Tab-separated table of C-alpha atoms in Angstrom:
chain	number	residue	atom	x	y	z
W	7	MET	CA	106.694	48.289	62.699
W	8	ILE	CA	109.394	46.462	64.126
W	9	LYS	CA	112.021	49.252	64.356
W	10	LYS	CA	109.233	51.520	65.798
W	11	ILE	CA	108.850	49.592	68.594
W	12	ALA	CA	112.089	48.623	69.783
W	13	ALA	CA	112.819	52.280	69.746
W	14	VAL	CA	109.841	52.727	71.782
W	15	THR	CA	110.854	50.576	74.052
W	16	MET	CA	114.593	51.273	74.608
W	17	ILE	CA	113.601	55.416	74.469
W	18	ALA	CA	111.473	53.820	77.421
W	19	ALA	CA	113.899	51.825	79.359
W	20	LEU	CA	116.348	55.231	79.220
W	21	VAL	CA	114.240	57.489	80.644
W	22	CYS	CA	113.094	54.843	83.871
W	23	GLY	CA	116.962	54.177	84.128
W	24	MET	CA	117.519	57.256	84.047
W	25	GLY	CA	114.529	57.579	86.071
W	26	PHE	CA	115.931	54.883	89.022
W	27	ALA	CA	119.364	56.543	88.773
W	28	LYS	CA	117.441	60.143	90.190
W	29	SER	CA	115.826	58.293	92.523
W	30	LYS	CA	118.634	56.311	93.811
W	31	LYS	CA	120.511	59.854	94.098
W	32	LYS	CA	117.338	61.117	95.030
W	33	ASP	CA	117.543	58.719	98.442
W	34	ALA	CA	120.941	59.184	98.698
W	35	LYS	CA	120.725	63.193	99.708
W	36	LYS	CA	117.704	62.419	101.924
W	37	LEU	CA	120.774	61.520	104.822
W	38	ILE	CA	121.339	65.030	106.624
W	39	THR	CA	125.093	65.370	107.032
W	40	VAL	CA	125.919	67.508	109.759
W	41	GLY	CA	129.397	68.350	110.392
W	42	TYR	CA	130.575	68.027	114.503
W	43	ALA	CA	133.908	70.107	115.407
W	44	GLN	CA	134.073	68.958	118.836
W	45	VAL	CA	137.301	69.998	121.454
W	46	GLY	CA	139.024	67.024	122.028
W	47	ALA	CA	138.198	63.970	124.446
W	48	GLU	CA	140.201	65.934	127.088
W	49	SER	CA	137.760	64.338	130.129
W	50	ASP	CA	135.611	60.897	130.238
W	51	TRP	CA	133.054	64.007	129.879
W	52	ARG	CA	133.919	64.881	126.478
W	53	THR	CA	133.746	61.069	126.202
W	54	ALA	CA	130.758	60.859	126.318
W	55	ASN	CA	129.778	63.909	125.655
W	56	THR	CA	130.951	63.050	121.371
W	57	GLU	CA	129.591	59.281	122.203
W	58	SER	CA	126.287	61.061	122.723
W	59	PHE	CA	126.532	61.928	118.851
W	60	LYS	CA	127.727	59.671	117.281
W	61	SER	CA	124.943	57.439	118.746
W	62	THR	CA	121.849	59.981	117.512
W	63	PHE	CA	123.385	61.219	114.015
W	64	THR	CA	123.618	57.874	112.969
W	65	GLU	CA	122.043	56.563	109.452
W	66	ALA	CA	119.327	54.940	110.418
W	67	ASN	CA	118.908	58.059	112.365
W	68	GLY	CA	118.524	59.609	109.046
W	69	TYR	CA	122.116	60.918	109.113
W	70	LYS	CA	125.634	61.978	107.988
W	71	LEU	CA	127.741	62.496	110.743
W	72	ILE	CA	131.143	64.304	109.684
W	73	PHE	CA	133.151	64.254	113.535
W	74	ASP	CA	136.084	66.340	113.511
W	75	ASP	CA	138.275	65.731	117.125
W	76	ALA	CA	140.703	69.347	117.008
W	77	GLN	CA	142.716	68.084	120.525
W	78	GLN	CA	141.611	71.156	122.674
W	79	LYS	CA	143.221	73.666	119.142
W	80	GLN	CA	140.830	76.600	118.512
W	81	GLU	CA	142.756	76.758	114.862
W	82	ASN	CA	142.452	72.979	114.114
W	83	GLN	CA	138.815	73.611	114.560
W	84	ILE	CA	138.214	76.215	112.207
W	85	LYS	CA	140.251	74.797	109.453
W	86	ALA	CA	137.433	71.284	110.169
W	87	ILE	CA	134.360	74.510	109.921
W	88	ARG	CA	136.664	75.052	106.654
W	89	ASN	CA	136.299	71.291	105.402
W	90	PHE	CA	132.553	71.395	106.752
W	91	ILE	CA	131.765	74.344	104.694
W	92	GLN	CA	133.513	73.170	101.600
W	93	GLN	CA	131.827	69.508	101.865
W	94	ASP	CA	128.885	71.293	101.650
W	95	VAL	CA	127.146	70.157	104.903
W	96	ASP	CA	123.369	70.659	105.982
W	97	TYR	CA	124.376	71.631	109.914
W	98	ILE	CA	127.703	72.261	111.217
W	99	VAL	CA	127.805	71.590	114.941
W	100	VAL	CA	130.417	73.510	117.488
W	101	ALA	CA	131.820	72.968	120.626
W	102	PRO	CA	134.316	75.935	120.438
W	103	VAL	CA	137.718	75.793	121.943
W	104	VAL	CA	137.753	79.238	123.200
W	105	GLU	CA	134.073	82.178	123.902
W	106	THR	CA	136.892	85.167	120.898
W	107	GLY	CA	138.386	83.942	118.140
W	108	TRP	CA	135.113	82.942	115.360
W	109	GLU	CA	134.001	85.707	113.779
W	110	THR	CA	135.582	85.535	110.250
W	111	VAL	CA	134.805	81.713	110.148
W	112	LEU	CA	131.892	82.445	111.175
W	113	LYS	CA	130.818	85.141	107.766
W	114	GLU	CA	131.779	82.152	105.325
W	115	ALA	CA	129.656	79.841	107.252
W	116	LYS	CA	126.655	81.875	106.609
W	117	LYS	CA	127.768	83.017	102.589
W	118	ALA	CA	127.463	80.110	101.702
W	119	GLY	CA	124.070	79.387	103.083
W	120	ILE	CA	125.101	76.365	106.036
W	121	PRO	CA	123.583	77.686	110.175
W	122	VAL	CA	125.787	77.095	112.484
W	123	ILE	CA	124.860	74.998	116.072
W	124	LEU	CA	126.712	75.950	119.355
W	125	SER	CA	126.573	73.297	120.962
W	126	ASP	CA	128.434	73.315	125.700
W	127	ARG	CA	130.472	76.220	125.085
W	128	GLN	CA	129.520	79.435	123.453
W	129	MET	CA	131.288	82.750	121.408
W	130	LYS	CA	131.465	85.650	121.697
W	131	VAL	CA	130.483	87.763	118.590
W	132	SER	CA	129.675	90.606	117.433
W	133	ASP	CA	126.145	89.628	114.652
W	134	PRO	CA	125.126	86.555	117.426
W	135	SER	CA	123.165	86.411	113.756
W	136	LEU	CA	126.038	84.285	112.665
W	137	TYR	CA	124.938	81.721	114.607
W	138	THR	CA	121.426	79.779	114.836
W	139	CYS	CA	121.238	79.134	118.278
W	140	TRP	CA	123.884	77.210	121.615
W	141	VAL	CA	122.931	74.466	123.497
W	142	GLY	CA	124.192	73.962	126.962
W	143	GLY	CA	124.852	73.858	130.161
W	144	ASN	CA	124.091	77.267	132.520
W	145	PHE	CA	127.672	77.245	133.869
W	146	LEU	CA	126.670	80.955	136.107
W	147	LYS	CA	124.177	78.364	138.244
W	148	GLU	CA	126.414	76.035	137.640
W	149	GLY	CA	129.341	77.872	139.482
W	150	GLN	CA	126.492	79.390	142.350
W	151	ASP	CA	125.317	75.726	143.466
W	152	SER	CA	128.746	75.417	144.302
W	153	VAL	CA	128.620	77.553	146.767
W	154	GLU	CA	125.725	76.785	147.972
W	155	TRP	CA	126.452	73.724	148.375
W	156	LEU	CA	129.201	75.181	150.233
W	157	ASN	CA	127.181	77.330	152.346
W	158	ASN	CA	125.137	74.565	153.553
W	159	TYR	CA	127.393	72.133	154.225
W	160	VAL	CA	129.544	73.773	155.886
W	161	LYS	CA	126.307	74.614	158.525
W	162	LYS	CA	125.245	70.889	158.980
W	163	ILE	CA	128.887	70.376	160.046
W	164	GLY	CA	129.997	73.010	162.379
W	165	LYS	CA	131.822	74.898	160.756
W	166	ASP	CA	129.639	77.963	159.338
W	167	LYS	CA	131.066	80.245	162.033
W	168	GLN	CA	135.204	78.754	160.905
W	169	ASP	CA	137.422	80.634	158.790
W	170	LEU	CA	137.470	78.758	155.973
W	171	ASN	CA	141.131	78.490	152.635
W	172	VAL	CA	139.695	78.156	149.530
W	173	VAL	CA	141.725	77.306	146.662
W	174	LEU	CA	140.118	77.575	142.233
W	175	ILE	CA	141.776	75.411	139.634
W	176	GLN	CA	139.576	76.526	136.932
W	177	GLY	CA	139.386	75.014	133.782
W	178	THR	CA	140.717	76.152	130.670
W	179	ILE	CA	141.523	79.912	130.531
W	180	GLY	CA	138.577	81.140	127.868
W	181	SER	CA	135.316	78.390	127.375
W	182	SER	CA	132.732	78.976	128.482
W	183	ALA	CA	132.481	76.243	131.454
W	184	GLN	CA	135.655	78.524	133.003
W	185	VAL	CA	134.422	81.837	132.148
W	186	GLY	CA	130.989	80.937	134.017
W	187	ARG	CA	131.606	78.906	136.411
W	188	THR	CA	135.018	80.572	137.624
W	189	GLN	CA	132.653	83.927	138.072
W	190	GLY	CA	129.819	81.827	140.100
W	191	ILE	CA	132.292	80.409	142.285
W	192	THR	CA	134.455	84.060	143.212
W	193	GLU	CA	130.676	86.160	143.346
W	194	GLY	CA	129.797	83.249	145.874
W	195	LEU	CA	132.683	82.671	148.040
W	196	ALA	CA	132.737	86.689	148.017
W	197	LYS	CA	130.096	86.794	150.331
W	198	ASN	CA	130.949	85.372	153.097
W	199	PRO	CA	133.506	86.333	154.818
W	200	LYS	CA	134.692	83.569	156.429
W	201	TYR	CA	135.650	82.353	153.065
W	202	HIS	CA	138.628	83.030	151.929
W	203	LEU	CA	140.884	82.442	148.356
W	204	LEU	CA	143.630	81.941	148.656
W	205	ALA	CA	144.398	81.154	144.900
W	206	LYS	CA	142.782	80.355	141.061
W	207	GLN	CA	144.966	78.216	138.559
W	208	THR	CA	143.785	76.913	134.895
W	209	GLY	CA	143.707	72.472	135.577
W	210	GLU	CA	143.311	72.359	131.465
W	211	PHE	CA	140.559	70.465	132.483
W	212	THR	CA	143.109	67.351	132.428
W	213	GLN	CA	142.841	64.291	135.718
W	214	ALA	CA	147.380	65.597	134.667
W	215	LYS	CA	147.432	68.994	134.715
W	216	GLY	CA	144.641	68.936	137.748
W	217	GLN	CA	147.224	66.812	140.107
W	218	GLU	CA	150.255	69.472	139.130
W	219	VAL	CA	148.317	72.112	140.012
W	220	MET	CA	146.364	70.522	143.861
W	221	GLU	CA	150.876	69.542	144.823
W	222	SER	CA	151.591	73.051	143.995
W	223	PHE	CA	148.590	74.865	146.076
W	224	LEU	CA	149.351	72.644	149.245
W	225	LYS	CA	153.282	73.460	148.816
W	226	ALA	CA	152.256	76.734	148.642
W	227	TYR	CA	149.837	77.110	151.499
W	228	PRO	CA	149.400	74.334	154.685
W	229	SER	CA	145.480	74.837	155.078
W	230	ILE	CA	144.413	74.588	152.688
W	231	ASP	CA	140.346	73.289	154.016
W	232	VAL	CA	138.288	73.790	150.170
W	233	VAL	CA	139.315	72.493	146.650
W	234	PHE	CA	137.135	73.921	143.631
W	235	CYS	CA	137.947	72.165	139.876
W	236	GLU	CA	135.660	73.664	137.125
W	237	ASN	CA	135.473	69.269	136.008
W	238	ASP	CA	135.672	65.811	137.339
W	239	ASN	CA	139.287	64.704	136.303
W	240	GLU	CA	140.985	67.073	137.661
W	241	ALA	CA	139.372	66.528	141.295
W	242	PHE	CA	140.659	63.396	139.969
W	243	GLY	CA	144.387	64.241	139.842
W	244	ALA	CA	143.791	67.033	143.170
W	245	ILE	CA	142.623	63.733	145.199
W	246	ASP	CA	145.679	62.171	143.994
W	247	ALA	CA	147.273	64.924	145.132
W	248	VAL	CA	146.181	65.777	148.461
W	249	LYS	CA	146.829	61.500	149.254
W	250	ALA	CA	149.986	61.656	147.782
W	251	ALA	CA	150.008	65.320	150.388
W	252	GLY	CA	149.119	62.830	153.575
W	253	LYS	CA	145.992	64.484	154.863
W	254	LYS	CA	142.534	62.722	153.331
W	255	PRO	CA	140.497	63.796	151.035
W	256	GLY	CA	137.036	64.572	151.270
W	257	LYS	CA	137.844	64.757	155.607
W	258	ASP	CA	140.684	66.756	155.467
W	259	ILE	CA	140.060	68.776	152.638
W	260	ILE	CA	136.574	69.416	151.385
W	261	ILE	CA	136.428	68.718	147.424
W	262	ILE	CA	134.352	70.004	144.962
W	263	SER	CA	134.139	69.478	141.362
W	264	PHE	CA	131.544	70.100	138.023
W	265	ASP	CA	130.715	67.097	135.149
W	266	ALA	CA	129.709	64.548	137.560
W	267	VAL	CA	130.192	61.601	135.590
W	268	HIS	CA	130.308	58.198	136.684
W	269	GLU	CA	133.766	57.705	138.285
W	270	ALA	CA	132.286	60.548	140.662
W	271	PHE	CA	129.523	59.014	142.080
W	272	ASN	CA	132.347	55.989	142.680
W	273	ARG	CA	134.737	58.933	144.586
W	274	MET	CA	131.552	60.324	145.907
W	275	ILE	CA	130.470	57.015	147.606
W	276	ALA	CA	134.250	56.071	148.330
W	277	GLY	CA	134.260	59.503	150.818
W	278	GLU	CA	137.376	60.920	148.546
W	279	ILE	CA	134.507	63.982	146.372
W	280	ASN	CA	132.737	66.015	148.760
W	281	CYS	CA	129.983	67.275	146.234
W	282	ALA	CA	129.423	67.269	142.080
W	283	VAL	CA	127.656	69.090	140.018
W	284	GLU	CA	125.980	68.190	137.696
W	285	CYS	CA	127.275	68.940	133.592
W	286	ASN	CA	124.743	67.589	130.505
W	287	PRO	CA	127.130	66.656	127.785
W	288	LEU	CA	124.116	64.447	126.597
W	289	HIS	CA	123.362	67.182	123.953
W	290	GLY	CA	122.894	65.024	121.302
W	291	PRO	CA	119.087	64.853	120.509
W	292	ARG	CA	118.892	67.814	121.485
W	293	VAL	CA	120.497	68.857	118.809
W	294	ALA	CA	118.282	66.668	116.766
W	295	GLU	CA	115.348	68.614	117.044
W	296	ILE	CA	116.478	71.704	117.352
W	297	ILE	CA	117.972	70.290	113.106
W	298	GLN	CA	113.908	68.490	112.745
W	299	LYS	CA	112.688	71.950	113.979
W	300	LEU	CA	115.468	74.010	110.924
W	301	ARG	CA	114.356	71.644	108.279
W	302	ASN	CA	110.598	72.069	109.095
W	303	GLY	CA	110.579	76.132	109.491
W	304	GLU	CA	109.956	76.219	112.465
W	305	LYS	CA	112.062	79.129	115.079
W	306	VAL	CA	113.953	77.910	118.228
W	307	GLU	CA	115.314	79.381	121.794
W	308	LYS	CA	118.719	81.211	120.663
W	309	ILE	CA	119.939	80.213	124.102
W	310	GLN	CA	118.928	76.684	125.007
W	311	TYR	CA	119.481	75.048	128.484
W	312	VAL	CA	120.523	71.153	129.337
W	313	THR	CA	118.070	70.487	132.481
W	314	GLU	CA	120.914	69.693	135.909
W	315	GLY	CA	121.174	68.946	139.341
W	316	VAL	CA	123.807	68.593	142.648
W	317	PHE	CA	124.748	65.450	144.144
W	318	ASP	CA	126.790	65.047	147.279
W	319	GLN	CA	127.178	61.798	149.046
W	320	ASP	CA	124.257	61.907	150.612
W	321	ASN	CA	122.535	61.006	146.703
W	322	ALA	CA	125.232	59.528	145.096
W	323	ALA	CA	124.711	55.639	145.864
W	324	LYS	CA	121.410	56.098	144.596
W	325	GLU	CA	121.538	58.383	142.565
W	326	LEU	CA	124.165	56.060	140.864
W	327	PRO	CA	121.853	53.001	139.004
W	328	ASN	CA	120.430	55.158	136.843
W	329	ARG	CA	123.528	57.230	135.108
W	330	LYS	CA	124.490	57.383	131.851
W	331	TYR	CA	127.111	59.153	132.158
């Protein structure tokens, strides 16, 4: 009888132990695994964007984040996505380097049953069901807003009747931000016969390349009135080039940039940048909200824009204390 009781006790202990092990395994699985294939770290905006994801998808918030920096190479992102699939993550988030060339790897993710969410930049695919949704700025509207600001500004300073020479430093060619902003800018400029777009060339969203392109523009065109830079870092480089040429940025040449990061506000206050059109990088919380909706079986909008504004030298000092990036 004693042996029988001991055996029952041992079985009970084993069952409890197995139950505890299963419970621990179940608890470990409670973390939602998110694989994030980031473009790289080419700008201040991108740094803020990365930090938004890292501070949102933490264990404390119920997530495990697998982060990959693609160093601005599409092949690195495709490799990262395939690694995420092999690791059986719950969700994949991608900020694509360019818009095309994603069909095959997205089909692989779909076959594996892993939802793909696009952040910041978009993809052009034949089958929209290959990704769940996209979160980011309205790049076309950003470009349009920049020209609208210029229209108002030249009128304000009494130059609306003058012919103005314009150059455009584009972002990475083929990226959603470049495509949308370039379209908005060029179409907007074309509506005004007083604007003359002399040249456009990519600055690859970097300060060094922005400076290099602006230097070449200044050598080729002695009279430049306005430069559009498709991100702030390109504008910082353009400012250095303008100064080196003996001109005053923000006065001799109107400088319009995109992103509106913290340093851009400092440059506006200093009078070196005239206008910065915002591109909000804080996508982490919005993506987390989408993931929770998907887990609850809710439908999500295919296109989701973040809130953005337009800032200039008149409101930069007032707005600076409110900036989170």
